[in-house]
Coordinates of C-alpha atoms (C1' of nucleotides) in Angstrom, one line a residue:
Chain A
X52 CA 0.0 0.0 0.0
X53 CA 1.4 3.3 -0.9
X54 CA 1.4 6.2 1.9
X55 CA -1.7 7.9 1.8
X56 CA 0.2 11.3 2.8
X57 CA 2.7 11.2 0.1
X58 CA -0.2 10.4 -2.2
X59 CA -1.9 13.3 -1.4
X60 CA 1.0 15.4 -1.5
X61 CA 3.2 14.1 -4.3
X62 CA 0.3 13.3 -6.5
X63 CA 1.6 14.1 -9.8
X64 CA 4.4 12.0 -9.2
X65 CA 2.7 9.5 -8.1
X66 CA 0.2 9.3 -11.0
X67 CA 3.1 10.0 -13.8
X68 CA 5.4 6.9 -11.7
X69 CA 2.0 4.6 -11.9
X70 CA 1.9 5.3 -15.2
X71 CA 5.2 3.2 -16.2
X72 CA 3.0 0.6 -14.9
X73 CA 0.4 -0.6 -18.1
X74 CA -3.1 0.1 -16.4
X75 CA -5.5 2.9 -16.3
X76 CA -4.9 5.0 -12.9
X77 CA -7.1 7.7 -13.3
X78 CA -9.4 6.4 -10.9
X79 CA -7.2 8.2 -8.3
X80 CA -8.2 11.6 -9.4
X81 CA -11.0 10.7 -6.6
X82 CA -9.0 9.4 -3.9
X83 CA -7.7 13.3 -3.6
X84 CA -11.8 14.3 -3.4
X85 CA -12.3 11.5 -1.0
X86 CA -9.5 12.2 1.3
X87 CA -10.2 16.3 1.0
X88 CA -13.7 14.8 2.7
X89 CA -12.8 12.8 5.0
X90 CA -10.3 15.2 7.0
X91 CA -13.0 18.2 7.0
X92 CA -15.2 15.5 8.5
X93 CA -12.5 14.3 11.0
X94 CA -11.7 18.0 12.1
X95 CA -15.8 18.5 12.4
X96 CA -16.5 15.5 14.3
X97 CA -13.3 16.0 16.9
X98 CA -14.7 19.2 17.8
X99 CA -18.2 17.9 18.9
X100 CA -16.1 14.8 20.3
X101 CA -14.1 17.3 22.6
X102 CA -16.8 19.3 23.9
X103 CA -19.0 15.9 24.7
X104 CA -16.2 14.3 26.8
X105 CA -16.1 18.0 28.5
X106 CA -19.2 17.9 29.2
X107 CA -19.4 14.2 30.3
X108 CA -16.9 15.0 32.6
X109 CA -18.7 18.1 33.8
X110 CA -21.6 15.7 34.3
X111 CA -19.6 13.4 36.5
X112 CA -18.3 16.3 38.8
X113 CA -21.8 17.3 39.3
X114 CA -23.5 14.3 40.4
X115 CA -21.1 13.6 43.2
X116 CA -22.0 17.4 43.7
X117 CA -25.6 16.4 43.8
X118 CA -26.3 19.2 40.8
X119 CA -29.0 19.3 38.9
X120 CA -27.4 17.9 35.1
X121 CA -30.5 18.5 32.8
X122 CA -29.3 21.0 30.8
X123 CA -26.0 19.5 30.4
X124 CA -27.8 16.9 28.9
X125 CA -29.9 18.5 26.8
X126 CA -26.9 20.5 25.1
X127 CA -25.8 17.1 24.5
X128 CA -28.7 16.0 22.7
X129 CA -28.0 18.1 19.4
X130 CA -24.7 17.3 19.4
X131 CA -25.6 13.2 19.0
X132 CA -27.2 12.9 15.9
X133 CA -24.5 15.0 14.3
X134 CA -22.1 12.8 15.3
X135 CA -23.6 9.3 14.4
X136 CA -24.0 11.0 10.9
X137 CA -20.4 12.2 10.7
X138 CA -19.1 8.9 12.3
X139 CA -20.8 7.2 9.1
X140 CA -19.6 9.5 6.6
X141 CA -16.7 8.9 7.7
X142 CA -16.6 4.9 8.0
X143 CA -17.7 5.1 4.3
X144 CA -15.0 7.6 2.9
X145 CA -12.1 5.7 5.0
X146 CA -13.2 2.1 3.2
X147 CA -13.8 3.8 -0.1
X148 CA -10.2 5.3 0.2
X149 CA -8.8 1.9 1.3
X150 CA -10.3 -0.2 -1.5
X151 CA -8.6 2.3 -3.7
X152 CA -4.5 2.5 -2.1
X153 CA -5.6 -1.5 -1.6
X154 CA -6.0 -1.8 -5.4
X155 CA -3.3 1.0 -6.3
X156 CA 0.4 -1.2 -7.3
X157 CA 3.2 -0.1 -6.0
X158 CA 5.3 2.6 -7.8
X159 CA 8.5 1.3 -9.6
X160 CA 11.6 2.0 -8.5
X161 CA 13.2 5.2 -9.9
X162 CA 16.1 3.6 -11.5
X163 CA 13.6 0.4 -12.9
X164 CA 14.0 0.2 -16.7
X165 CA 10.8 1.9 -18.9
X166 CA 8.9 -0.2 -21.2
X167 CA 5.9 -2.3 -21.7
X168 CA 6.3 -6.1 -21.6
X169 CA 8.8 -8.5 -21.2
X170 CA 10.6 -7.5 -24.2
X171 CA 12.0 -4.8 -22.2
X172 CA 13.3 -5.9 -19.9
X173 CA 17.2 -5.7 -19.5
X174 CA 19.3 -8.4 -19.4
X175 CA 21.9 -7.6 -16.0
X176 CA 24.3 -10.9 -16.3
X177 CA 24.6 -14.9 -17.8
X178 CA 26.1 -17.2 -16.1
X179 CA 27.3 -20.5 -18.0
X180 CA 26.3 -20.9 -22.0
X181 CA 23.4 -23.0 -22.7
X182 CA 24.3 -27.0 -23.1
X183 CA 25.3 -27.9 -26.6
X184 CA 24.3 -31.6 -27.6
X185 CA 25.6 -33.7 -29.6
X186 CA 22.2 -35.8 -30.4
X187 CA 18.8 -34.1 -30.5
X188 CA 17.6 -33.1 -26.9
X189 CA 14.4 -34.5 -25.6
X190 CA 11.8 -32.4 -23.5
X191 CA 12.0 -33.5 -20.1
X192 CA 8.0 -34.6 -20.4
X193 CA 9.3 -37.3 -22.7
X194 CA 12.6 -37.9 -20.9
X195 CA 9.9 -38.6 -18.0
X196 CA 7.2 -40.5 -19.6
X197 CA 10.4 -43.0 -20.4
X198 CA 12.6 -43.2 -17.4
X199 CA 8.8 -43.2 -15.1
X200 CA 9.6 -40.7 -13.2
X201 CA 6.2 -38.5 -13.3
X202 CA 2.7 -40.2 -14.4
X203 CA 0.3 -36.9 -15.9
X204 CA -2.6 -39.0 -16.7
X205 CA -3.1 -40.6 -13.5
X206 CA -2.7 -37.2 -12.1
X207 CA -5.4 -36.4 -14.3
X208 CA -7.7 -38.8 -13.4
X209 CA -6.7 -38.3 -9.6
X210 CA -7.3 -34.4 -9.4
X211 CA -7.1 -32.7 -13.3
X212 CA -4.9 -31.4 -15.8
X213 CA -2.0 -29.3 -14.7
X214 CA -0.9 -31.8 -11.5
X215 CA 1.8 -34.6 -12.0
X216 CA 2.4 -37.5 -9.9
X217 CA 6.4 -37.7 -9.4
X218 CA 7.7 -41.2 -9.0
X219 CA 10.4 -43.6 -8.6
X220 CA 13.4 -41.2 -9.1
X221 CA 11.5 -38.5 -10.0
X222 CA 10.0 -38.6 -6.7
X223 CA 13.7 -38.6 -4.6
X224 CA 15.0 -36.1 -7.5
X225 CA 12.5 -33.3 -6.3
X226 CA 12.8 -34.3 -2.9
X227 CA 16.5 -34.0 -2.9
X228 CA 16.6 -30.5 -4.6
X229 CA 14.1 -29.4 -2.0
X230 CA 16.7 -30.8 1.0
X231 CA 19.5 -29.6 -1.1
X232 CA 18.2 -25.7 -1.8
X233 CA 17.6 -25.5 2.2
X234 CA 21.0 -27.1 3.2
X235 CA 22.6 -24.6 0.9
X236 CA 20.6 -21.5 2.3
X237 CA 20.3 -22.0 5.8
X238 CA 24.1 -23.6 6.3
X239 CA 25.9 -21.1 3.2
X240 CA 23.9 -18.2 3.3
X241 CA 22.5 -17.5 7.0
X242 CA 18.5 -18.1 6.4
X243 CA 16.7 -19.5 9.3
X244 CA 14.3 -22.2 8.2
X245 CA 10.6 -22.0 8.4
X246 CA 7.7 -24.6 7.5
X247 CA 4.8 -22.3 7.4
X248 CA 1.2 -23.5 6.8
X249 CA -0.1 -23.6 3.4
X250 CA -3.3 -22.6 4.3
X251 CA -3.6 -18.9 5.1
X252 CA -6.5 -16.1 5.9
X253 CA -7.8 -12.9 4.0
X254 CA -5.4 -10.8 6.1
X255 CA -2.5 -12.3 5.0
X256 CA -3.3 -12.7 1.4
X257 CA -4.2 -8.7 1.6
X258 CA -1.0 -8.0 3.3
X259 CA 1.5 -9.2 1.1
X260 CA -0.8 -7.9 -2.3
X261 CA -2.5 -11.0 -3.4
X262 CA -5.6 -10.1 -2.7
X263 CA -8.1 -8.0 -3.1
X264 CA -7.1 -7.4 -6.8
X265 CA -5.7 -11.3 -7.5
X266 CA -9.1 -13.2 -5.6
X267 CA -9.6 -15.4 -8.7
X268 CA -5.5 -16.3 -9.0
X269 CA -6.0 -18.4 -5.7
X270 CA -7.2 -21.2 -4.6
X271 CA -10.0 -20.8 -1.8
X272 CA -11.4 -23.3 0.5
X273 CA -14.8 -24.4 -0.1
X274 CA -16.3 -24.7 3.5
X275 CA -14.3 -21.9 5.0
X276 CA -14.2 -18.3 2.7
X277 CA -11.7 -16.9 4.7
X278 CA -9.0 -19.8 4.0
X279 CA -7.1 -19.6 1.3
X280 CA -4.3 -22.5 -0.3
X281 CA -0.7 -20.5 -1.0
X282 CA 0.0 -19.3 -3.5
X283 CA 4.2 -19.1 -2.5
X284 CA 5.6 -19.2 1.3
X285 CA 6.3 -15.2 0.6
X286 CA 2.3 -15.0 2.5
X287 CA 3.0 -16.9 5.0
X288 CA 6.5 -15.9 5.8
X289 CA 6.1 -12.1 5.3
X290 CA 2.9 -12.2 7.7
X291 CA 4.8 -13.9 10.0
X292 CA 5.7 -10.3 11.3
X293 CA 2.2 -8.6 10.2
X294 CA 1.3 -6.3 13.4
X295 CA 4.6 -6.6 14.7
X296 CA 7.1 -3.8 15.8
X297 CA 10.8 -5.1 15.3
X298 CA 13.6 -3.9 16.8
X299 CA 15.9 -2.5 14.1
X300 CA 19.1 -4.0 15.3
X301 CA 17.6 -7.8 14.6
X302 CA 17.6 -6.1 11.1
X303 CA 18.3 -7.8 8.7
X304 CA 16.4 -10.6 9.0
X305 CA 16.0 -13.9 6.4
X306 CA 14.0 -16.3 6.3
X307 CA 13.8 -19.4 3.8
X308 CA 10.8 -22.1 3.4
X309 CA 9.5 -24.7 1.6
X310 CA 5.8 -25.2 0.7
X311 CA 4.2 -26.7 -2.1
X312 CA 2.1 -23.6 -4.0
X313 CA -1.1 -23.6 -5.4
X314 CA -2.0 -21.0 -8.6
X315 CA -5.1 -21.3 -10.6
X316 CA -3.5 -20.2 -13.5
X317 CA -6.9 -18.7 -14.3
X318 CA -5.6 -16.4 -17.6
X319 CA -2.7 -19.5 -18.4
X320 CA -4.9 -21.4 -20.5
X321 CA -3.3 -23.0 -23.6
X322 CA 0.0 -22.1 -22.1
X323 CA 3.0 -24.4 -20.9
X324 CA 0.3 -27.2 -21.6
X325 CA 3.1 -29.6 -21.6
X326 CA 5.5 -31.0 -18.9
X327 CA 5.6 -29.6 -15.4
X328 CA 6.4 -25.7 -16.1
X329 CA 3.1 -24.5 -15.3
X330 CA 1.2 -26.7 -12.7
X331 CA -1.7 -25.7 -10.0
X332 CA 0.3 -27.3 -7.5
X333 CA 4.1 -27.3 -7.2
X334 CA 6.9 -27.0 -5.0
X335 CA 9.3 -23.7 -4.1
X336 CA 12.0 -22.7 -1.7
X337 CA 11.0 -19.2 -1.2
X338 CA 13.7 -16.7 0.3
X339 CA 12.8 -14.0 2.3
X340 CA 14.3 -10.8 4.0
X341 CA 13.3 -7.7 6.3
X342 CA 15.6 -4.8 5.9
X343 CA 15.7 -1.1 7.0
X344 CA 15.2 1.2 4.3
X345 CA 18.7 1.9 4.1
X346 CA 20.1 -1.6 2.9
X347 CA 16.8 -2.9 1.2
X348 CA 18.7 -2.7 -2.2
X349 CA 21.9 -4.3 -1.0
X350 CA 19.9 -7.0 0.4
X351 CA 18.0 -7.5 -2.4
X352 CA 21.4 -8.2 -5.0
X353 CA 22.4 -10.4 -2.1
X354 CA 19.5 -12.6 -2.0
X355 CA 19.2 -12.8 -5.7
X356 CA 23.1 -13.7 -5.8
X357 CA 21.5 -16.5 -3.2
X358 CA 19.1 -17.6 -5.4
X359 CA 21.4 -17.6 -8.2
X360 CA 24.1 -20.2 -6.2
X361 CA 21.8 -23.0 -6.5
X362 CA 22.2 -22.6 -10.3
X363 CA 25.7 -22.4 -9.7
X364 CA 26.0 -25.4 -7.5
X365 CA 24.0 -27.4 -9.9
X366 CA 25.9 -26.2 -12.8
X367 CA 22.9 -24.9 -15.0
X368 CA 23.2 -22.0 -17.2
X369 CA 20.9 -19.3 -16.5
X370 CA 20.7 -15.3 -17.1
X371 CA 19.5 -12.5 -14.8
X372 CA 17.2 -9.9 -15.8
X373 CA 15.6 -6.9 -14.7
X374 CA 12.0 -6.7 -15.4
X375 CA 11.0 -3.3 -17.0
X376 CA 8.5 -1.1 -15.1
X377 CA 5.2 -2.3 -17.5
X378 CA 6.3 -6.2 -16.3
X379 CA 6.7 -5.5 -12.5
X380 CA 4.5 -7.3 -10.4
X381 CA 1.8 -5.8 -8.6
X382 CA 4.1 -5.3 -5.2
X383 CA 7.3 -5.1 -6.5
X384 CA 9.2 -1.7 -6.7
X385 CA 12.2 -3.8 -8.6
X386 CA 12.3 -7.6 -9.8
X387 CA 15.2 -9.6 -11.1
X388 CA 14.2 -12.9 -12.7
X389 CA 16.8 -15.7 -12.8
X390 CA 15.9 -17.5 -16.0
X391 CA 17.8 -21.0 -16.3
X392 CA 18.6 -22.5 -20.0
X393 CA 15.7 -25.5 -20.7
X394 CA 16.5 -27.1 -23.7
X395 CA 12.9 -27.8 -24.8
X396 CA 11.8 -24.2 -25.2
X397 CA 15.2 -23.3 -26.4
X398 CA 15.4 -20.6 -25.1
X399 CA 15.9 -19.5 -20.8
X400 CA 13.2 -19.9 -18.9
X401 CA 12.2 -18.1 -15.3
X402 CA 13.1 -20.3 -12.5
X403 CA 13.0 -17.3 -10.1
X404 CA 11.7 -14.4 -9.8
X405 CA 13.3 -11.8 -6.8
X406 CA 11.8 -8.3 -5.8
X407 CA 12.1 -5.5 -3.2
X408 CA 9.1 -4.1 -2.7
X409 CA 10.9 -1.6 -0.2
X410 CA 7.5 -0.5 2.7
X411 CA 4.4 -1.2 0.0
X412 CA 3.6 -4.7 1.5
X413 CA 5.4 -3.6 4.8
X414 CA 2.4 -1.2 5.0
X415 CA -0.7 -3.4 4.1
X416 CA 0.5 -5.9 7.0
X417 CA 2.1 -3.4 9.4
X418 CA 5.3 -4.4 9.6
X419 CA 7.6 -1.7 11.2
X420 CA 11.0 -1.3 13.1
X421 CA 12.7 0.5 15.8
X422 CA 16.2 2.3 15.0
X423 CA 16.2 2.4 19.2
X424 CA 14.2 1.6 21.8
X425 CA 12.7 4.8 21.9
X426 CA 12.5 5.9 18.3
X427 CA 9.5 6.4 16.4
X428 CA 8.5 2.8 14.4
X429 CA 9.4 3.0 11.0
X430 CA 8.0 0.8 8.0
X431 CA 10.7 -2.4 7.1
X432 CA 11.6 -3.1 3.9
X433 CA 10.6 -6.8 2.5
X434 CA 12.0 -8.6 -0.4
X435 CA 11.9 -12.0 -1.4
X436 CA 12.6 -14.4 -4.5
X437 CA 12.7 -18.3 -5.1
X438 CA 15.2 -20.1 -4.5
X439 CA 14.7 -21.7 -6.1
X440 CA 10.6 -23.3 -8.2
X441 CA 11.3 -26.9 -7.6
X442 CA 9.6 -28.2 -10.4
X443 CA 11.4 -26.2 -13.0
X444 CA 14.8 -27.2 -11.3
X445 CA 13.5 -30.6 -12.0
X446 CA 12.6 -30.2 -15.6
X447 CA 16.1 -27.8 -16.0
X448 CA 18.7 -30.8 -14.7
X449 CA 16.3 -33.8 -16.9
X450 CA 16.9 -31.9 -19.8
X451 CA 20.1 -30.1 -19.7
X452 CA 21.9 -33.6 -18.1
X453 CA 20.5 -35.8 -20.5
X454 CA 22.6 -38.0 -22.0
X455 CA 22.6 -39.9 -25.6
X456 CA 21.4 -43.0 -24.1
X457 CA 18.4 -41.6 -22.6
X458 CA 19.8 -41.7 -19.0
X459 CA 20.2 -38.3 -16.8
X460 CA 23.5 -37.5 -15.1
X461 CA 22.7 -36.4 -11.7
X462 CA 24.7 -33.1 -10.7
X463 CA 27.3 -33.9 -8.2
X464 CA 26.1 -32.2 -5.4
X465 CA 23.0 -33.7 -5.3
X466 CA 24.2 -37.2 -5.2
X467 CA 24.6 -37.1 -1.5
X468 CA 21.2 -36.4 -1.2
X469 CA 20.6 -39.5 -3.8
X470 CA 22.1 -42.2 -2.2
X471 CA 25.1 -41.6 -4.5
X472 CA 23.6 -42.4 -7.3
X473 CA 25.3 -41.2 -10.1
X474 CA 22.6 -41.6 -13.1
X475 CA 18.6 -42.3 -13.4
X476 CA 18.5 -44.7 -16.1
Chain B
rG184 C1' -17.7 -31.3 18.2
rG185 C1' -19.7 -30.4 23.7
rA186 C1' -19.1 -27.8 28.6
rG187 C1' -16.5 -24.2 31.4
rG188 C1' -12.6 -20.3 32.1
rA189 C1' -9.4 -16.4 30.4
rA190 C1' -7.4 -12.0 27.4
rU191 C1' -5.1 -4.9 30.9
rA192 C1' 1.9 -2.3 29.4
rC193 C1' 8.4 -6.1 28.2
rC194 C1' 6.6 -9.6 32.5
rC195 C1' 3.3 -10.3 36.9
rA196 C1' -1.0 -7.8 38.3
rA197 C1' -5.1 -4.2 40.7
rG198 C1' -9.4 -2.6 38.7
rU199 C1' -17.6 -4.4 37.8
rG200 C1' -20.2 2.5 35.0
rG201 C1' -17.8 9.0 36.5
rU202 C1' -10.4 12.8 39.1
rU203 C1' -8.3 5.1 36.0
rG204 C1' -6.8 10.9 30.7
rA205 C1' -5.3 2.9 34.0
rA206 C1' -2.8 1.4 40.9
rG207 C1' 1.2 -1.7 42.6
rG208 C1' 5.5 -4.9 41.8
rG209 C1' 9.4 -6.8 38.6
rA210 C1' 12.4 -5.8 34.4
rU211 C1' 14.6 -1.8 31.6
rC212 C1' 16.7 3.2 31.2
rG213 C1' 18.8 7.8 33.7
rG214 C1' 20.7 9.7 38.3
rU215 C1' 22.7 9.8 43.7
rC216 C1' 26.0 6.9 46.5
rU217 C1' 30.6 3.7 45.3
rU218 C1' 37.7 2.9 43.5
rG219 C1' 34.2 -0.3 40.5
rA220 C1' 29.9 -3.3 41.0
rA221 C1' 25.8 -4.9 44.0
rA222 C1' 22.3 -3.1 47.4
rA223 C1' 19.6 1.2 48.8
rC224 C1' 17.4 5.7 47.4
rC225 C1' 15.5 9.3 43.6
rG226 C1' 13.5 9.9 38.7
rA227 C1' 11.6 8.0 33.8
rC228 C1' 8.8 4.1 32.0
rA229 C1' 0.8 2.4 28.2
rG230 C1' 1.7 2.3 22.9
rG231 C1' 0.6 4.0 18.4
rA232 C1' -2.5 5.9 14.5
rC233 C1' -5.0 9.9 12.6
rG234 C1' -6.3 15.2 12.4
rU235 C1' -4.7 20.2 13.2
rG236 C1' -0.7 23.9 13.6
rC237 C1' 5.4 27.2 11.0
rA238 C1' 6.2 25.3 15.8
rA239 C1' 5.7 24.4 21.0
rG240 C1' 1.3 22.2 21.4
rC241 C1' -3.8 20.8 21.1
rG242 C1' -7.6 17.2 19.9
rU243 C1' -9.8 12.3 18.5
rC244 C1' -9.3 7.1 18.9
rG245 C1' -7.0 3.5 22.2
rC246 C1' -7.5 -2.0 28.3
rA247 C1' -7.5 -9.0 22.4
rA248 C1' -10.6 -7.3 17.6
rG249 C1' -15.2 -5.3 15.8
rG250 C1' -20.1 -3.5 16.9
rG251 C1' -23.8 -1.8 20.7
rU252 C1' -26.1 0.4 25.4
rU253 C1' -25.2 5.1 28.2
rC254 C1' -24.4 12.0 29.0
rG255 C1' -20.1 8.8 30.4
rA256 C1' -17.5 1.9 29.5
rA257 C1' -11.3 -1.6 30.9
rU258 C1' -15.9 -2.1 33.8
rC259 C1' -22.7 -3.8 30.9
rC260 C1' -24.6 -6.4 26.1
rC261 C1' -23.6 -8.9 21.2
rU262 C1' -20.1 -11.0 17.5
rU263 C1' -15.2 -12.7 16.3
rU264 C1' -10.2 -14.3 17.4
rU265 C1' -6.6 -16.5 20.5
rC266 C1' -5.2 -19.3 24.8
rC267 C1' -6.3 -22.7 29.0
rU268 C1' -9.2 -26.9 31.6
rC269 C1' -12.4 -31.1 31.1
rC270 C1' -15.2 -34.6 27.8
rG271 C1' -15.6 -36.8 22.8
rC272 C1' -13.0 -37.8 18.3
rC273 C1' -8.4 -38.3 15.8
rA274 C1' -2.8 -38.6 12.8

RNA sequence: GGAGGAAUACCCAAGUGGUUGAAGGGAUCGGUCUUGAAAACCGACAGGACGUGCAAGCGUCGCAAGGGUUCGAAUCCCUUUUCCUCCGCCA
């Protein structure tokens, strides 16, 4: 949620920043109407507020007095109705406003690239060169069907199309990367482990930006509204702090979990249909970090240079860029996406996807900081970024690892976590 | 799922309608004393949001959350959430 003050008072820059965003924003013109309202009510209604406590007061002092308090209470009388219809002028302006900075994206980053779609976006670093073959490389949906490591149509008949059933090696293959990206983070680069629920409420959704815009993006529990599956850990782990005041030397402070995530995919159709790219249910490593202000952009290259080490480690070649300002997500001030080399779209692929989206989501779940025990509570900074989808790994080392005879190489330093196995044939 | 109980500051805790605009203790911070520390003593210590003002300040809200009753609510009523105890069920 952007600051409703700044809003008010920087609103042309705020309405020409939005703007690098593709959407229409001129609904905002009224927010400034709104909030114009809404503090001539407050200072109205604050008035009539005073004098009633004075005279309330007045009224206790003269009852022990024994006094006569009727006409006290009849200058009260006028005053009432006043308020009760003030009171719900107001209640109605402040949700009106909400709905609107609820609904309003975050503004991009100054320095974040222009332009309108993906196409745009700028191309920071590549790490690696995509895998030369010398035989024709297979998509790892075939690669699967044949070595039986993932069965889609009894996954279909199970649940429906977009889940997969992992087996055999398949099976340990994505449970070792999941062991393996954890190891790496919490023992090489200083995240604390979580294993959050995957079921989450409204507040949470709202707090980190999924909802109210995104309702139809998630999965919701039939026999409770309020329940919703995750989409990625980032809601649970980010709301871990919401309503919380931390103190600012703790800072900063990451986290890393694993949860399976649930999308609906609702505008996906006809896209990624095959293989395990795009499914409604897959697993992540999500990283996560709360920073001062001050060191949110240090932290963020850190934790995409994080993310970017499991690559490393599994020796995949991949390439970092920085979405453009029209391909931000809805939260994000600034997003790199780490995009490994897969073989079957020949071409790189995302594989992670790391924002800062400085105090925007720090402000929908009221997340704040102390510099000192006594200093006013300031908004955190959150970032987070995958690290790194599971699934895609998977697909990424079938393919790039395959060999002529059919059989995938497993990388070496995820043979410990494969009973040293050194091929799935 | 059923029956009870609870929720006040960092912690413990008083408080059942009108100087409670929240007692007391502990912890913490500052000071006196001390070579230093402890103890003792003195002082500070209920947050935060919003509004207003150049500012000092003032005002509104605030005792789990949200409503309501009342001139006035931590205190009465309703709803919700969380926790505890017992019973049932269950991995």
């Amino acid at each position: 949620m952007l600051d409703q003050k700044f809003v008010r008072e920087n609103f042309a820059e705020v309405k020409e920043r939005l703007s690098l965003r593709n959407g229409d924003f001129s609904y905002l013109d009224n927010f400034l109407k709104l909030d114009e309202e809404r503090r001539k009510i407050i200072v109205e209604v604050e008035e009539l507020k005073a004098r009633k406590n004075a005279i309330s007061k007045q009224i206790g002092i003269y009852k022990r007095e024994n006094k006569d308090v009727t006409p006290l209470l009849e200058e009260m009388d006028l005053d009432d109705d006043r308020i009760k219809t003030l009171d719900e002028r107001l209640r109605d302006l402040e949700e009106e406003i909400k709905l609107i900075m609820l609904n309003t994206p975050n503004l991009p980053n100054k320095n974040v690239p222009r332009g309108t779609s993906s196409e745009d976006n700028v191309e920071i670093r590549r790490w690696g060169e995509p895998t030369k073959f010398t035989f024709t490389p297979k998509p790892h949906w075939d690669l699967a069907e044949t070595l039986d490591l993932i069965d889609f149509e009894r996954a279909g008949k199970i649940t429906g199309s977009r889940f997969a059933i992992y087996k055999k090696l398949g099976a340990k293959l994505e449970r070792a990367l999941i062991t393996f990206m954890l190891d790496v983070h919490t023992q090489l680069h200083g995240y604390e482990e979580q294993l959050p629920p995957v079921i989450v409420n409204r507040d949470s959704m709202t707090g980190t930006g999924q909802l109210p815009k995104f309702e139809e993006e998630a999965f919701k529990l039939y026999n409770n509204q309020n329940y919703f599956l995750v989409p990625t850990a980032e809601v649970p782990v980010t709301n871990y702090y919401r309503n919380e005041i931390l103190n600012g030397d703790d800072l900063p402070i990451s986290f890393c979990a694993y949860t399976p995530c649930f999308r609906a995919e609702a505008g996906a159709a006809g896209r990624d249909t095959r293989g395990i790219i795009r499914q409604h249910q897959f697993n992540k490593v999500e990283l996560v970090k709360f920073a001062k202000p001050e060191e949110s952009y240090d932290c963020l290259e850190q934790l995409t240079r994080d993310a970017e080490h499991i690559l490393q480690l599994l020796e995949l070649p991949y390439r970092v860029v920085e979405l453009c300002a029209g391909d931000l997500g809805f939260s994000s001030a600034k997003t790199y996406d780490i995009e490994v080399w897969l073989p079957s779209y020949n071409d790189y692929k995302e594989i992670s996807s790391c924002s800062n989206f400085e105090d925007y989501q720090a402000r929908r779940a009221n997340i704040r900081f102390r510099r000192a025990p006594k200093a006013k509570p300031e908004f955190v900074h959150t970032l987070n970024g995958s690290g790194l989808a599971v699934g895609r790994t998977w697909a990424a080392i079938v393919e790039n690892y395959q060999q002529e005879d059919g059989s995938i190489l497993i990388p070496k330093v995820l043979r410990p976590y494969m009973g040293g196995l050194e091929y799935i044939r």
